[in-house]
Amino acid sequence: MKPMAPLTITGGKLLTGSGEPTAGAIRCEGDHITAVGDVAAQDGDRTVDAKGKIVMPGIIDLGVFEIDKPAFHFGGVTRAALMPDQPPPLDYPARVRFAASFGKPDFWVHPIAAATRGLEGNELPELGLMKDAGAKAVSSGRKWITDSGVMLRVLQYAAMLGLPFISHAEDAGIAGGAVATDGETATRLGLASAPAEAEALAVMRDVTLAEMAGAHLHIRQVTTAAALDIVRKAKDRGVRVTCGVTPAHFMLSDIAVNGFLTFARLSPPLRAESDRRAVLAALADGTIDVVASGHDPRGPEDKRLPFADAAPGMAGAETLLPLTLQLVRDGVIDMTRMAQLLCVNPAKILGVPAGRLEAGLEADIAIVDPDRPWIVDSDRMEAQAGNTPFDKQPVQGRALALFKGGMDVKV
Amino acid sequence: MSDTPPSPSTRYPAGGQAFPHKDLTGISDLPPWQILYLLDEAEQWVALNRQRNKHVDVLAGLTIINAFFENSTRTLLSFEIAGKRLGADVVNMHAAQSSVKKGETLIDTATTLNAMRADAIVIRHASSGAVRLIADKVDCPVLNAGDGRHEHPTQALLDALTMRQWMRSRGSEEFTGLKVAICGDILHSRVARSNVLLLTALGADVRVCAPPALMPAAIEQMRVSAYTNFDEAIDDVDVVMMLRLQNERMSGPFIPSAREYRHLYGLTQTRLKRAAPHALVMHPGPMNRGVEIDSDVADHLERSAITTQVEMGVAIRMACLDVLTRRARGIEGWEALS
């Protein structure tokens, strides 16, 4: 491949990851950013005029189930951390190595190693070798490790390797078999449900064990007021705990499943309105560190089923950016914080040199029109399947251009 | 019992406006007057079923498929008799042992039934919402004969018809203020949900009673009062409706044992004395005698309406099949729904 000419993006508002958008330009050579701010294009540069739009780091989607490039590129995502719940699970170094190279060159996958063999919750896999093969974190996947002894040993091992542990916080004893959260909706529909406290219990245990082990715990989705309180207090104590959420849990409450809508069957399930409001508050006060898509495209064979028989999950890569921008429009967060939630913090947690517009970092850049209106249409999505609970909903914000390592993905 | 049931024609909107639904998937879709419409429609079939000749030809030439994805004896038989008494060709599909086991999806099964040009499909399925899913995919009317823990609308209708007949014999047919206690495994019961929806819609004062592990969360939001103490729950009630306790829930995960359940939640003669002196005893069947209900209560000639419920079941199902097939039969005033 012949070397690319340096790239200069001018005329945009730079959302670098520290501070609100400011007018400026950015110049990249090879696959790295070389200058940010008051820079001019040099002779022979490819120049792109951002026309006053936002120029921000490519989104790093922390915790997806499928490498679905067209959907990620549509959504301004340049990197994704892949959950270990793959067929077969990412519990073997060769699988991790394959996953790590899967999206290159125009998309980077950061594999998350399975915390236990086959994600069964019993035996340790070769975490050290998987780290060398490219794993950036360790996770129990969609499940919670029920055996606290196993969990402690995994956390100690992850701490020794310097890998964060990404947990799914639902107490299996209470939430086992549940497909909805306790409340009027589940009771009226006759859906097996579990109390919201199932999440708080799991978070409390995981935080306690992580603190003992000195591990970095990242809870991929915290969706209830009680569990957010536990995270908030743990952070105040100085525990290395971070947490995330997906837009579904700050946009929707459990009433969205009325009519047995399987596109709204998620794990953890959609919660009560009071919990949704607690999530908004936690996004505003900094308790929540990451917003991710949880991208999990599922076709009709998984979704056109009775609610309890349908697979959980939603295709979220395309709606991640506009729905997070909605938080900015609603005054919940500012643009700086949005960049932290989507780019800066995920990069920090995974330990990858990206997520900011800064000289020396990988040139992963998105040009975003934060106001551009469009309508989500599950029949016409880039994703492998259109299972979105936001079908037919008008949204605002779209990635107009995307560069991965200085290379044009779409312009 | 009064001999002069009210005439449906004078109390409801004309023609198809009286029941503007393609399917009967749940009581939750029905405003109170549509519930009463179905009850009133059933009265004529109660009368027919008590004659020697129990056959009419209103559904002659129509095919009704009873697709039961979950085992059933009573409900299936009741629907089969209802269809046959109306003159329809009734076919039973025991899907619990059919291609569903071979991995065919529910939608494919539904499409297949539709292609066979059924004129009505009656469905029972173990998953909440499954009947609605099928109803949206087929052209003909679909009747819910029980979906998971969600709804069992014909059971609630037949229970209401039973209660109304009983009230009429006591000189009233007003559900408002009627005190009904529904006791047993409320959590897993579609019968309880449909009855709660129907009875509260008609203004009854409904109490539900269950051990904590078998009580759904936020049930008060369905406009009922919840009790864990059975004696308090049945205090002064007009109707005691007992639910069946499934065998697999009797020992271990939900309650300790059948005899402890009887001790705390069984309807005995002694306990029944706490209810109103005239109180009616109901049970959707099949009963666990000596567990949730004692034999001397279940068989009590004046108090128990359990066999009447079975009788009303056939009439209600005839009414539902008749009403829902009127559009296909081209009955005057019953134009296709837009």
Short mmCIF file of N, CA, C and O in Angstrom, two decimals, chain A residues 90-204:
data_model
loop_
_atom_site.label_atom_id
_atom_site.label_comp_id
_atom_site.label_asym_id
_atom_site.label_seq_id
_atom_site.Cartn_x
_atom_site.Cartn_y
_atom_site.Cartn_z
N LEU A 90 -14.32 -16.44 23.74
CA LEU A 90 -12.93 -16.00 23.67
C LEU A 90 -12.20 -16.44 24.94
O LEU A 90 -11.93 -15.64 25.83
N ASP A 91 -11.94 -17.74 25.02
CA ASP A 91 -11.28 -18.26 26.22
C ASP A 91 -9.97 -18.94 25.86
O ASP A 91 -9.43 -19.74 26.62
N TYR A 92 -9.45 -18.65 24.66
CA TYR A 92 -8.26 -19.32 24.17
C TYR A 92 -7.43 -18.29 23.40
O TYR A 92 -7.98 -17.51 22.61
N PRO A 93 -6.12 -18.27 23.61
CA PRO A 93 -5.30 -17.20 23.00
C PRO A 93 -5.49 -17.05 21.50
O PRO A 93 -5.59 -15.93 21.00
N ALA A 94 -5.58 -18.18 20.76
CA ALA A 94 -5.69 -18.07 19.30
C ALA A 94 -6.98 -17.36 18.90
O ALA A 94 -7.01 -16.61 17.92
N ARG A 95 -8.03 -17.59 19.64
CA ARG A 95 -9.30 -16.93 19.31
C ARG A 95 -9.21 -15.43 19.57
O ARG A 95 -9.76 -14.62 18.83
N VAL A 96 -8.51 -15.09 20.65
CA VAL A 96 -8.33 -13.67 20.97
C VAL A 96 -7.50 -13.01 19.87
O VAL A 96 -7.84 -11.92 19.39
N ARG A 97 -6.45 -13.69 19.43
CA ARG A 97 -5.58 -13.12 18.41
C ARG A 97 -6.36 -12.92 17.11
O ARG A 97 -6.25 -11.88 16.46
N PHE A 98 -7.17 -13.88 16.77
CA PHE A 98 -7.98 -13.76 15.55
C PHE A 98 -8.95 -12.57 15.67
O PHE A 98 -9.06 -11.75 14.77
N ALA A 99 -9.61 -12.48 16.82
CA ALA A 99 -10.58 -11.39 17.01
C ALA A 99 -9.88 -10.04 16.94
O ALA A 99 -10.42 -9.08 16.38
N ALA A 100 -8.65 -9.96 17.49
CA ALA A 100 -7.94 -8.68 17.53
C ALA A 100 -7.60 -8.17 16.14
O ALA A 100 -7.49 -6.98 15.91
N SER A 101 -7.44 -9.11 15.19
CA SER A 101 -7.05 -8.68 13.84
C SER A 101 -8.25 -8.58 12.91
O SER A 101 -8.13 -8.16 11.77
N PHE A 102 -9.41 -8.94 13.40
CA PHE A 102 -10.58 -9.15 12.56
C PHE A 102 -11.02 -7.91 11.78
O PHE A 102 -11.38 -8.01 10.62
N GLY A 103 -10.98 -6.76 12.43
CA GLY A 103 -11.55 -5.57 11.78
C GLY A 103 -10.55 -4.75 10.99
O GLY A 103 -10.93 -3.82 10.30
N LYS A 104 -9.27 -5.05 11.12
CA LYS A 104 -8.27 -4.17 10.52
C LYS A 104 -8.34 -4.19 9.00
O LYS A 104 -8.75 -5.19 8.44
N PRO A 105 -7.99 -3.12 8.34
CA PRO A 105 -7.37 -1.92 8.92
C PRO A 105 -8.35 -0.82 9.31
O PRO A 105 -7.98 0.09 10.04
N ASP A 106 -9.60 -0.87 8.84
CA ASP A 106 -10.45 0.30 9.03
C ASP A 106 -11.30 0.23 10.30
O ASP A 106 -12.15 1.08 10.54
N PHE A 107 -11.10 -0.81 11.09
CA PHE A 107 -11.82 -0.90 12.36
C PHE A 107 -10.98 -1.74 13.31
O PHE A 107 -10.44 -2.76 12.90
N TRP A 108 -10.87 -1.28 14.55
CA TRP A 108 -10.07 -2.04 15.50
C TRP A 108 -10.93 -2.71 16.55
O TRP A 108 -11.81 -2.07 17.15
N VAL A 109 -10.63 -3.99 16.73
CA VAL A 109 -11.35 -4.76 17.73
C VAL A 109 -10.41 -4.99 18.92
O VAL A 109 -9.28 -5.43 18.74
N HIS A 110 -10.88 -4.66 20.09
CA HIS A 110 -10.14 -4.97 21.31
C HIS A 110 -10.85 -6.13 22.01
O HIS A 110 -11.90 -5.93 22.63
N PRO A 111 -10.31 -7.34 21.90
CA PRO A 111 -11.02 -8.48 22.46
C PRO A 111 -11.03 -8.44 23.99
O PRO A 111 -10.07 -7.97 24.62
N ILE A 112 -12.11 -8.93 24.55
CA ILE A 112 -12.22 -9.07 26.00
C ILE A 112 -12.18 -10.58 26.28
O ILE A 112 -13.00 -11.34 25.75
N ALA A 113 -11.21 -10.99 27.09
CA ALA A 113 -11.03 -12.41 27.34
C ALA A 113 -12.11 -12.94 28.27
O ALA A 113 -12.56 -12.24 29.18
N ALA A 114 -12.50 -14.19 28.04
CA ALA A 114 -13.46 -14.84 28.94
C ALA A 114 -12.80 -15.04 30.30
O ALA A 114 -11.66 -15.50 30.38
N ALA A 115 -13.53 -14.70 31.35
CA ALA A 115 -12.96 -14.79 32.70
C ALA A 115 -12.83 -16.23 33.16
O ALA A 115 -12.01 -16.54 34.02
N THR A 116 -13.69 -17.09 32.62
CA THR A 116 -13.60 -18.51 32.96
C THR A 116 -13.76 -19.32 31.68
O THR A 116 -14.32 -18.83 30.70
N ARG A 117 -13.26 -20.52 31.70
CA ARG A 117 -13.33 -21.39 30.51
C ARG A 117 -14.78 -21.59 30.09
O ARG A 117 -15.62 -21.96 30.91
N GLY A 118 -15.03 -21.35 28.82
CA GLY A 118 -16.37 -21.53 28.29
C GLY A 118 -17.39 -20.61 28.93
O GLY A 118 -18.59 -20.80 28.77
N LEU A 119 -16.91 -19.61 29.68
CA LEU A 119 -17.79 -18.70 30.43
C LEU A 119 -18.70 -19.46 31.39
O LEU A 119 -19.81 -19.04 31.70
N GLU A 120 -18.18 -20.61 31.86
CA GLU A 120 -19.01 -21.46 32.71
C GLU A 120 -18.95 -21.06 34.18
O GLU A 120 -19.72 -21.55 35.00
N GLY A 121 -18.00 -20.19 34.50
CA GLY A 121 -17.94 -19.73 35.88
C GLY A 121 -17.17 -20.64 36.82
O GLY A 121 -17.33 -20.54 38.04
N ASN A 122 -16.31 -21.52 36.28
CA ASN A 122 -15.61 -22.46 37.15
C ASN A 122 -14.08 -22.34 37.10
O ASN A 122 -13.46 -22.09 38.11
N GLU A 123 -13.51 -22.53 35.90
CA GLU A 123 -12.05 -22.64 35.81
C GLU A 123 -11.44 -21.45 35.10
O GLU A 123 -12.00 -20.90 34.15
N LEU A 124 -10.20 -21.11 35.53
CA LEU A 124 -9.49 -19.99 34.90
C LEU A 124 -8.94 -20.40 33.54
O LEU A 124 -8.33 -21.45 33.41
N PRO A 125 -9.15 -19.57 32.53
CA PRO A 125 -8.47 -19.81 31.25
C PRO A 125 -7.09 -19.14 31.27
O PRO A 125 -6.70 -18.55 32.27
N GLU A 126 -6.38 -19.21 30.16
CA GLU A 126 -5.01 -18.67 30.10
C GLU A 126 -5.05 -17.16 29.89
O GLU A 126 -4.80 -16.65 28.80
N LEU A 127 -5.32 -16.46 30.96
CA LEU A 127 -5.52 -15.01 30.84
C LEU A 127 -4.24 -14.29 30.44
O LEU A 127 -4.28 -13.33 29.66
N GLY A 128 -3.11 -14.76 30.94
CA GLY A 128 -1.84 -14.11 30.61
C GLY A 128 -1.51 -14.24 29.14
O GLY A 128 -1.12 -13.27 28.48
N LEU A 129 -1.71 -15.43 28.60
CA LEU A 129 -1.44 -15.64 27.17
C LEU A 129 -2.45 -14.87 26.33
O LEU A 129 -2.12 -14.36 25.25
N MET A 130 -3.66 -14.78 26.82
CA MET A 130 -4.67 -14.03 26.07
C MET A 130 -4.34 -12.54 26.08
O MET A 130 -4.60 -11.83 25.11
N LYS A 131 -3.78 -12.07 27.17
CA LYS A 131 -3.37 -10.67 27.21
C LYS A 131 -2.31 -10.41 26.14
O LYS A 131 -2.39 -9.45 25.38
N ASP A 132 -1.34 -11.31 26.05
CA ASP A 132 -0.30 -11.15 25.03
C ASP A 132 -0.89 -11.25 23.62
O ASP A 132 -0.38 -10.66 22.67
N ALA A 133 -1.99 -11.97 23.48
CA ALA A 133 -2.64 -12.11 22.17
C ALA A 133 -3.51 -10.91 21.84
O ALA A 133 -4.10 -10.85 20.77
N GLY A 134 -3.62 -9.97 22.78
CA GLY A 134 -4.36 -8.75 22.46
C GLY A 134 -5.56 -8.45 23.34
O GLY A 134 -6.25 -7.46 23.11
N ALA A 135 -5.84 -9.30 24.33
CA ALA A 135 -6.99 -9.03 25.19
C ALA A 135 -6.75 -7.78 26.02
O ALA A 135 -5.66 -7.59 26.56
N LYS A 136 -7.74 -6.91 26.10
CA LYS A 136 -7.60 -5.66 26.84
C LYS A 136 -8.37 -5.68 28.15
O LYS A 136 -8.32 -4.72 28.93
N ALA A 137 -9.14 -6.73 28.37
CA ALA A 137 -9.92 -6.81 29.60
C ALA A 137 -10.36 -8.26 29.77
O ALA A 137 -10.14 -9.09 28.88
N VAL A 138 -10.96 -8.53 30.91
CA VAL A 138 -11.46 -9.86 31.24
C VAL A 138 -12.92 -9.70 31.61
O VAL A 138 -13.29 -8.72 32.25
N SER A 139 -13.75 -10.63 31.17
CA SER A 139 -15.17 -10.45 31.50
C SER A 139 -15.91 -11.78 31.64
O SER A 139 -15.57 -12.78 31.00
N SER A 140 -16.93 -11.74 32.48
CA SER A 140 -17.81 -12.89 32.64
C SER A 140 -18.89 -12.90 31.56
O SER A 140 -19.79 -13.73 31.57
N GLY A 141 -18.84 -11.93 30.63
CA GLY A 141 -19.79 -11.91 29.52
C GLY A 141 -21.18 -11.53 29.95
O GLY A 141 -21.37 -10.64 30.79
N ARG A 142 -22.15 -12.22 29.38
CA ARG A 142 -23.55 -11.91 29.68
C ARG A 142 -23.94 -12.38 31.06
O ARG A 142 -25.03 -12.10 31.53
N LYS A 143 -23.08 -13.22 31.64
CA LYS A 143 -23.47 -13.85 32.90
C LYS A 143 -22.71 -13.25 34.08
O LYS A 143 -21.70 -12.57 33.92
N TRP A 144 -23.19 -13.58 35.25
CA TRP A 144 -22.54 -13.19 36.49
C TRP A 144 -21.89 -14.45 37.04
O TRP A 144 -22.49 -15.53 36.96
N ILE A 145 -20.68 -14.33 37.57
CA ILE A 145 -20.04 -15.50 38.16
C ILE A 145 -20.67 -15.73 39.53
O ILE A 145 -20.57 -14.89 40.42
N THR A 146 -21.37 -16.84 39.67
CA THR A 146 -22.13 -17.04 40.91
C THR A 146 -21.23 -17.43 42.08
O THR A 146 -21.52 -17.09 43.22
N ASP A 147 -20.16 -18.15 41.79
CA ASP A 147 -19.28 -18.63 42.87
C ASP A 147 -18.32 -17.51 43.26
O ASP A 147 -17.42 -17.14 42.50
N SER A 148 -18.49 -16.99 44.47
CA SER A 148 -17.67 -15.85 44.90
C SER A 148 -16.20 -16.21 45.01
O SER A 148 -15.33 -15.35 44.83
N GLY A 149 -15.91 -17.46 45.30
CA GLY A 149 -14.51 -17.90 45.38
C GLY A 149 -13.85 -17.82 44.02
O GLY A 149 -12.73 -17.30 43.88
N VAL A 150 -14.53 -18.29 43.00
CA VAL A 150 -14.01 -18.20 41.63
C VAL A 150 -13.82 -16.74 41.25
O VAL A 150 -12.78 -16.34 40.71
N MET A 151 -14.83 -15.93 41.56
CA MET A 151 -14.77 -14.51 41.20
C MET A 151 -13.55 -13.84 41.84
O MET A 151 -12.84 -13.07 41.19
N LEU A 152 -13.31 -14.14 43.11
CA LEU A 152 -12.16 -13.53 43.79
C LEU A 152 -10.85 -13.92 43.11
O LEU A 152 -9.99 -13.08 42.85
N ARG A 153 -10.72 -15.20 42.78
CA ARG A 153 -9.48 -15.65 42.15
C ARG A 153 -9.29 -15.02 40.77
O ARG A 153 -8.18 -14.63 40.40
N VAL A 154 -10.38 -14.89 40.01
CA VAL A 154 -10.27 -14.24 38.69
C VAL A 154 -9.84 -12.79 38.86
O VAL A 154 -8.97 -12.29 38.14
N LEU A 155 -10.44 -12.11 39.84
CA LEU A 155 -10.11 -10.70 40.06
C LEU A 155 -8.65 -10.54 40.47
O LEU A 155 -7.96 -9.62 40.01
N GLN A 156 -8.17 -11.44 41.33
CA GLN A 156 -6.76 -11.37 41.75
C GLN A 156 -5.83 -11.55 40.55
O GLN A 156 -4.84 -10.85 40.40
N TYR A 157 -6.21 -12.49 39.69
CA TYR A 157 -5.40 -12.79 38.52
C TYR A 157 -5.42 -11.60 37.55
O TYR A 157 -4.40 -11.20 37.00
N ALA A 158 -6.60 -11.04 37.36
CA ALA A 158 -6.73 -9.89 36.46
C ALA A 158 -5.92 -8.71 37.01
O ALA A 158 -5.27 -7.99 36.25
N ALA A 159 -5.96 -8.53 38.33
CA ALA A 159 -5.21 -7.43 38.95
C ALA A 159 -3.71 -7.62 38.72
O ALA A 159 -2.99 -6.67 38.37
N MET A 160 -3.25 -8.86 38.86
CA MET A 160 -1.84 -9.16 38.65
C MET A 160 -1.43 -8.83 37.21
O MET A 160 -0.34 -8.31 36.96
N LEU A 161 -2.33 -9.10 36.26
CA LEU A 161 -2.02 -8.85 34.85
C LEU A 161 -2.28 -7.40 34.45
O LEU A 161 -1.98 -7.00 33.33
N GLY A 162 -2.90 -6.63 35.34
CA GLY A 162 -3.24 -5.25 35.00
C GLY A 162 -4.40 -5.14 34.02
O GLY A 162 -4.52 -4.16 33.29
N LEU A 163 -5.28 -6.15 33.99
CA LEU A 163 -6.45 -6.09 33.10
C LEU A 163 -7.70 -5.74 33.91
O LEU A 163 -7.90 -6.28 35.00
N PRO A 164 -8.54 -4.86 33.39
CA PRO A 164 -9.80 -4.59 34.09
C PRO A 164 -10.75 -5.78 33.97
O PRO A 164 -10.71 -6.50 32.98
N PHE A 165 -11.58 -5.93 34.98
CA PHE A 165 -12.61 -6.98 34.93
C PHE A 165 -13.94 -6.31 34.59
O PHE A 165 -14.37 -5.38 35.26
N ILE A 166 -14.59 -6.80 33.54
CA ILE A 166 -15.86 -6.22 33.11
C ILE A 166 -16.99 -7.15 33.53
O ILE A 166 -17.06 -8.30 33.09
N SER A 167 -17.85 -6.67 34.42
CA SER A 167 -18.85 -7.58 34.98
C SER A 167 -20.26 -7.26 34.50
O SER A 167 -20.57 -6.14 34.08
N HIS A 168 -21.09 -8.29 34.55
CA HIS A 168 -22.52 -8.16 34.28
C HIS A 168 -23.22 -8.36 35.60
O HIS A 168 -23.19 -9.46 36.15
N ALA A 169 -23.81 -7.32 36.13
CA ALA A 169 -24.25 -7.35 37.52
C ALA A 169 -25.72 -7.73 37.68
O ALA A 169 -26.60 -6.88 37.71
N GLU A 170 -25.98 -9.03 37.75
CA GLU A 170 -27.33 -9.47 38.10
C GLU A 170 -27.17 -10.72 38.96
O GLU A 170 -26.66 -11.74 38.48
N ASP A 171 -27.59 -10.64 40.19
CA ASP A 171 -27.49 -11.79 41.08
C ASP A 171 -28.26 -12.95 40.47
O ASP A 171 -29.48 -12.87 40.25
N ALA A 172 -27.53 -14.04 40.19
CA ALA A 172 -28.14 -15.13 39.43
C ALA A 172 -29.23 -15.84 40.20
O ALA A 172 -30.19 -16.35 39.62
N GLY A 173 -29.11 -15.87 41.51
CA GLY A 173 -30.15 -16.54 42.31
C GLY A 173 -31.48 -15.83 42.24
O GLY A 173 -32.53 -16.46 42.12
N ILE A 174 -31.42 -14.50 42.30
CA ILE A 174 -32.67 -13.74 42.27
C ILE A 174 -33.15 -13.53 40.84
O ILE A 174 -34.34 -13.65 40.55
N ALA A 175 -32.23 -13.25 39.94
CA ALA A 175 -32.64 -12.89 38.58
C ALA A 175 -32.71 -14.09 37.64
O ALA A 175 -33.11 -13.96 36.49
N GLY A 176 -32.32 -15.27 38.13
CA GLY A 176 -32.34 -16.44 37.26
C GLY A 176 -33.72 -16.67 36.66
O GLY A 176 -34.70 -16.75 37.38
N GLY A 177 -33.80 -16.77 35.36
CA GLY A 177 -35.08 -17.02 34.70
C GLY A 177 -35.93 -15.78 34.47
O GLY A 177 -36.93 -15.84 33.76
N ALA A 178 -35.55 -14.67 35.07
CA ALA A 178 -36.35 -13.45 34.89
C ALA A 178 -36.08 -12.83 33.53
O ALA A 178 -34.96 -12.88 33.03
N VAL A 179 -37.10 -12.24 32.92
CA VAL A 179 -36.94 -11.56 31.65
C VAL A 179 -37.38 -10.10 31.73
O VAL A 179 -37.39 -9.39 30.74
N ALA A 180 -37.76 -9.68 32.93
CA ALA A 180 -38.23 -8.30 33.10
C ALA A 180 -37.95 -7.89 34.53
O ALA A 180 -37.59 -8.71 35.37
N THR A 181 -38.12 -6.60 34.79
CA THR A 181 -37.92 -6.10 36.15
C THR A 181 -39.26 -6.10 36.87
O THR A 181 -40.31 -5.88 36.26
N ASP A 182 -39.22 -6.37 38.17
CA ASP A 182 -40.45 -6.37 38.96
C ASP A 182 -41.19 -5.06 38.78
O ASP A 182 -40.59 -3.99 38.81
N GLY A 183 -42.49 -5.14 38.65
CA GLY A 183 -43.28 -3.92 38.54
C GLY A 183 -44.59 -4.21 37.86
O GLY A 183 -44.89 -5.34 37.49
N GLU A 184 -45.36 -3.14 37.69
CA GLU A 184 -46.70 -3.29 37.13
C GLU A 184 -46.66 -3.91 35.74
O GLU A 184 -47.47 -4.79 35.41
N THR A 185 -45.72 -3.48 34.91
CA THR A 185 -45.68 -3.98 33.53
C THR A 185 -45.48 -5.48 33.50
O THR A 185 -46.23 -6.21 32.85
N ALA A 186 -44.46 -5.97 34.23
CA ALA A 186 -44.18 -7.41 34.23
C ALA A 186 -45.35 -8.18 34.80
O ALA A 186 -45.72 -9.25 34.30
N THR A 187 -45.97 -7.65 35.83
CA THR A 187 -47.09 -8.35 36.45
C THR A 187 -48.29 -8.41 35.52
O THR A 187 -48.92 -9.45 35.36
N ARG A 188 -48.59 -7.31 34.85
CA ARG A 188 -49.72 -7.32 33.91
C ARG A 188 -49.46 -8.24 32.73
O ARG A 188 -50.37 -8.93 32.26
N LEU A 189 -48.24 -8.25 32.24
CA LEU A 189 -47.94 -9.08 31.07
C LEU A 189 -47.70 -10.53 31.46
O LEU A 189 -47.63 -11.40 30.59
N GLY A 190 -47.56 -10.79 32.74
CA GLY A 190 -47.28 -12.17 33.16
C GLY A 190 -45.89 -12.62 32.76
O GLY A 190 -45.70 -13.74 32.32
N LEU A 191 -44.92 -11.71 32.91
CA LEU A 191 -43.53 -12.06 32.58
C LEU A 191 -42.77 -12.36 33.86
O LEU A 191 -42.94 -11.65 34.86
N ALA A 192 -41.94 -13.38 33.82
CA ALA A 192 -41.10 -13.69 34.97
C ALA A 192 -40.19 -12.50 35.23
O ALA A 192 -39.51 -12.03 34.33
N SER A 193 -40.20 -12.00 36.45
CA SER A 193 -39.45 -10.78 36.72
C SER A 193 -38.64 -10.92 38.00
O SER A 193 -38.90 -11.80 38.81
N ALA A 194 -37.65 -10.04 38.13
CA ALA A 194 -36.81 -10.05 39.32
C ALA A 194 -36.74 -8.63 39.87
O ALA A 194 -36.84 -7.66 39.11
N PRO A 195 -36.54 -8.50 41.18
CA PRO A 195 -36.45 -7.15 41.75
C PRO A 195 -35.18 -6.44 41.29
O PRO A 195 -34.16 -7.08 41.00
N ALA A 196 -35.26 -5.11 41.21
CA ALA A 196 -34.11 -4.30 40.81
C ALA A 196 -32.92 -4.54 41.74
O ALA A 196 -31.76 -4.39 41.34
N GLU A 197 -33.20 -4.93 42.98
CA GLU A 197 -32.13 -5.15 43.96
C GLU A 197 -31.18 -6.27 43.54
O GLU A 197 -30.07 -6.38 44.07
N ALA A 198 -31.60 -7.12 42.60
CA ALA A 198 -30.70 -8.17 42.10
C ALA A 198 -29.42 -7.55 41.56
O ALA A 198 -28.34 -8.14 41.63
N GLU A 199 -29.54 -6.34 41.01
CA GLU A 199 -28.36 -5.66 40.48
C GLU A 199 -27.50 -5.10 41.61
O GLU A 199 -26.27 -5.25 41.61
N ALA A 200 -28.16 -4.49 42.59
CA ALA A 200 -27.41 -3.90 43.71
C ALA A 200 -26.61 -4.97 44.45
O ALA A 200 -25.45 -4.75 44.82
N LEU A 201 -27.24 -6.12 44.67
CA LEU A 201 -26.57 -7.22 45.36
C LEU A 201 -25.31 -7.65 44.60
O LEU A 201 -24.25 -7.84 45.20
N ALA A 202 -25.45 -7.80 43.30
CA ALA A 202 -24.32 -8.24 42.48
C ALA A 202 -23.22 -7.19 42.49
O ALA A 202 -22.03 -7.51 42.60
N VAL A 203 -23.60 -5.91 42.38
CA VAL A 203 -22.61 -4.84 42.37
C VAL A 203 -21.88 -4.80 43.71
O VAL A 203 -20.65 -4.68 43.78
N MET A 204 -22.65 -4.94 44.80
CA MET A 204 -22.05 -4.90 46.13
C MET A 204 -21.00 -6.01 46.28
O MET A 204 -19.90 -5.77 46.76
#
